[in-house]
């Protein structure tokens, strides 16, 4: 039987660990709960505990159960939403590259030149798949990386397909520069605050 102090310490430790695992500062978590960061600091120090409904809200934010917050655990439980956000895009891309492989084998059987083209075409499609799932799971960083991949791999495809037709095909890459700059500026305001929050979290820990 644990004492009240021991129980408080377990809950406090779990809130702190899951907050850091989710790259949230005390202020960011407090804002999601409509509390002050001082209240979150008290919870994490074990000085006080949030009421039952707030614990439910905290668990929901972290993608875990209330029991995960109340139980003593040696390892962090990875939220199922995070697992899905990783496995589903990978599975979808595996299917895509399997289709590309089948197309490659068929083209080789018919002795068609450039049978490797399905792999080149699959690259921007793969980036599009990652972008779709990044939008679904609201991962801004992966969205930016996917869009950058789409820009340059699409230009690469156009270059390869137009190489024998247009002499200026290689100049297509210059078109990608302003497009890349535009998307970089757009996502910079979304990505940099997350990086700053990550450093703040490490500083406070």
mmCIF file of N, CA, C and O in Angstrom, residues 120 124 147-163 168-180:
data_model
loop_
_atom_site.group_PDB
_atom_site.id
_atom_site.type_symbol
_atom_site.label_atom_id
_atom_site.label_comp_id
_atom_site.label_asym_id
_atom_site.label_seq_id
_atom_site.Cartn_x
_atom_site.Cartn_y
_atom_site.Cartn_z
ATOM 1 N N UNK A 120 11.359 5.960 -60.489
ATOM 2 C CA UNK A 120 11.489 7.422 -60.479
ATOM 3 C C UNK A 120 10.128 8.075 -60.266
ATOM 4 O O UNK A 120 9.989 9.026 -59.492
ATOM 5 N N UNK A 124 7.922 10.891 -56.194
ATOM 6 C CA UNK A 124 7.000 11.974 -55.806
ATOM 7 C C UNK A 124 5.670 11.448 -55.267
ATOM 8 O O UNK A 124 5.067 12.075 -54.392
ATOM 9 N N UNK A 147 6.442 18.176 -48.809
ATOM 10 C CA UNK A 147 6.230 19.162 -49.874
ATOM 11 C C UNK A 147 7.545 19.454 -50.596
ATOM 12 O O UNK A 147 7.582 19.544 -51.831
ATOM 13 N N UNK A 148 8.624 19.576 -49.836
ATOM 14 C CA UNK A 148 9.943 19.797 -50.457
ATOM 15 C C UNK A 148 10.300 18.622 -51.364
ATOM 16 O O UNK A 148 10.810 18.819 -52.478
ATOM 17 N N UNK A 149 10.010 17.415 -50.898
ATOM 18 C CA UNK A 149 10.266 16.219 -51.706
ATOM 19 C C UNK A 149 9.436 16.205 -52.975
ATOM 20 O O UNK A 149 9.934 15.852 -54.054
ATOM 21 N N UNK A 150 8.175 16.608 -52.862
ATOM 22 C CA UNK A 150 7.281 16.647 -54.024
ATOM 23 C C UNK A 150 7.809 17.642 -55.068
ATOM 24 O O UNK A 150 7.836 17.343 -56.267
ATOM 25 N N UNK A 151 8.239 18.810 -54.596
ATOM 26 C CA UNK A 151 8.730 19.850 -55.514
ATOM 27 C C UNK A 151 9.899 19.340 -56.348
ATOM 28 O O UNK A 151 9.878 19.374 -57.585
ATOM 29 N N UNK A 152 10.934 18.828 -55.663
ATOM 30 C CA UNK A 152 12.168 18.482 -56.363
ATOM 31 C C UNK A 152 12.095 17.158 -57.114
ATOM 32 O O UNK A 152 12.704 17.014 -58.184
ATOM 33 N N UNK A 153 11.342 16.198 -56.594
ATOM 34 C CA UNK A 153 11.224 14.922 -57.315
ATOM 35 C C UNK A 153 10.303 15.050 -58.534
ATOM 36 O O UNK A 153 10.488 14.345 -59.527
ATOM 37 N N UNK A 154 9.333 15.959 -58.454
ATOM 38 C CA UNK A 154 8.485 16.225 -59.628
ATOM 39 C C UNK A 154 9.312 16.880 -60.726
ATOM 40 O O UNK A 154 9.194 16.517 -61.914
ATOM 41 N N UNK A 155 10.155 17.842 -60.327
ATOM 42 C CA UNK A 155 11.041 18.484 -61.298
ATOM 43 C C UNK A 155 12.005 17.460 -61.897
ATOM 44 O O UNK A 155 12.282 17.471 -63.108
ATOM 45 N N UNK A 156 12.493 16.546 -61.055
ATOM 46 C CA UNK A 156 13.382 15.484 -61.539
ATOM 47 C C UNK A 156 12.683 14.631 -62.588
ATOM 48 O O UNK A 156 13.258 14.299 -63.632
ATOM 49 N N UNK A 157 11.426 14.279 -62.334
ATOM 50 C CA UNK A 157 10.654 13.478 -63.290
ATOM 51 C C UNK A 157 10.459 14.233 -64.607
ATOM 52 O O UNK A 157 10.618 13.658 -65.692
ATOM 53 N N UNK A 158 10.105 15.520 -64.498
ATOM 54 C CA UNK A 158 9.917 16.327 -65.702
ATOM 55 C C UNK A 158 11.213 16.428 -66.501
ATOM 56 O O UNK A 158 11.208 16.350 -67.741
ATOM 57 N N UNK A 159 12.313 16.573 -65.789
ATOM 58 C CA UNK A 159 13.620 16.653 -66.444
ATOM 59 C C UNK A 159 13.912 15.375 -67.223
ATOM 60 O O UNK A 159 14.335 15.419 -68.387
ATOM 61 N N UNK A 160 13.671 14.237 -66.591
ATOM 62 C CA UNK A 160 13.958 12.952 -67.235
ATOM 63 C C UNK A 160 13.061 12.722 -68.450
ATOM 64 O O UNK A 160 13.530 12.297 -69.521
ATOM 65 N N UNK A 161 11.766 13.037 -68.313
ATOM 66 C CA UNK A 161 10.830 12.777 -69.405
ATOM 67 C C UNK A 161 10.976 13.777 -70.564
ATOM 68 O O UNK A 161 10.656 13.455 -71.706
ATOM 69 N N UNK A 162 11.447 15.002 -70.259
ATOM 70 C CA UNK A 162 11.572 16.023 -71.297
ATOM 71 C C UNK A 162 13.000 16.172 -71.816
ATOM 72 O O UNK A 162 13.252 16.984 -72.705
ATOM 73 N N UNK A 163 13.917 15.372 -71.260
ATOM 74 C CA UNK A 163 15.336 15.530 -71.587
ATOM 75 C C UNK A 163 15.601 15.388 -73.089
ATOM 76 O O UNK A 163 16.397 16.111 -73.666
ATOM 77 N N UNK A 168 16.063 22.759 -72.823
ATOM 78 C CA UNK A 168 16.098 23.572 -71.600
ATOM 79 C C UNK A 168 15.533 22.815 -70.396
ATOM 80 O O UNK A 168 15.199 23.415 -69.379
ATOM 81 N N UNK A 169 15.405 21.493 -70.503
ATOM 82 C CA UNK A 169 14.798 20.701 -69.424
ATOM 83 C C UNK A 169 15.539 20.874 -68.107
ATOM 84 O O UNK A 169 14.929 20.891 -67.037
ATOM 85 N N UNK A 170 16.866 21.034 -68.177
ATOM 86 C CA UNK A 170 17.661 21.161 -66.946
ATOM 87 C C UNK A 170 17.378 22.468 -66.206
ATOM 88 O O UNK A 170 17.627 22.585 -65.009
ATOM 89 N N UNK A 171 16.819 23.464 -66.929
ATOM 90 C CA UNK A 171 16.522 24.752 -66.303
ATOM 91 C C UNK A 171 15.272 24.699 -65.429
ATOM 92 O O UNK A 171 14.947 25.669 -64.740
ATOM 93 N N UNK A 172 14.577 23.569 -65.479
ATOM 94 C CA UNK A 172 13.378 23.410 -64.657
ATOM 95 C C UNK A 172 13.701 23.534 -63.163
ATOM 96 O O UNK A 172 12.852 23.928 -62.372
ATOM 97 N N UNK A 173 14.937 23.183 -62.803
ATOM 98 C CA UNK A 173 15.320 23.226 -61.383
ATOM 99 C C UNK A 173 15.299 24.650 -60.831
ATOM 100 O O UNK A 173 15.089 24.849 -59.642
ATOM 101 N N UNK A 174 15.503 25.634 -61.719
ATOM 102 C CA UNK A 174 15.467 27.026 -61.268
ATOM 103 C C UNK A 174 14.050 27.435 -60.871
ATOM 104 O O UNK A 174 13.866 28.324 -60.043
ATOM 105 N N UNK A 175 13.044 26.766 -61.470
ATOM 106 C CA UNK A 175 11.651 27.047 -61.119
ATOM 107 C C UNK A 175 11.374 26.584 -59.690
ATOM 108 O O UNK A 175 10.588 27.183 -58.956
ATOM 109 N N UNK A 176 12.042 25.512 -59.282
ATOM 110 C CA UNK A 176 11.824 24.953 -57.946
ATOM 111 C C UNK A 176 12.329 25.839 -56.824
ATOM 112 O O UNK A 176 11.827 25.756 -55.694
ATOM 113 N N UNK A 177 13.311 26.698 -57.123
ATOM 114 C CA UNK A 177 13.908 27.534 -56.072
ATOM 115 C C UNK A 177 12.896 28.495 -55.451
ATOM 116 O O UNK A 177 12.717 28.499 -54.228
ATOM 117 N N UNK A 178 12.190 29.334 -56.243
ATOM 118 C CA UNK A 178 11.210 30.235 -55.613
ATOM 119 C C UNK A 178 10.049 29.503 -54.948
ATOM 120 O O UNK A 178 9.525 29.958 -53.930
ATOM 121 N N UNK A 179 9.672 28.350 -55.535
ATOM 122 C CA UNK A 179 8.592 27.558 -54.931
ATOM 123 C C UNK A 179 9.033 27.042 -53.565
ATOM 124 O O UNK A 179 8.287 27.096 -52.583
ATOM 125 N N UNK A 180 10.275 26.539 -53.501
ATOM 126 C CA UNK A 180 10.813 26.033 -52.242
ATOM 127 C C UNK A 180 10.926 27.148 -51.205
ATOM 128 O O UNK A 180 10.589 26.953 -50.027
#
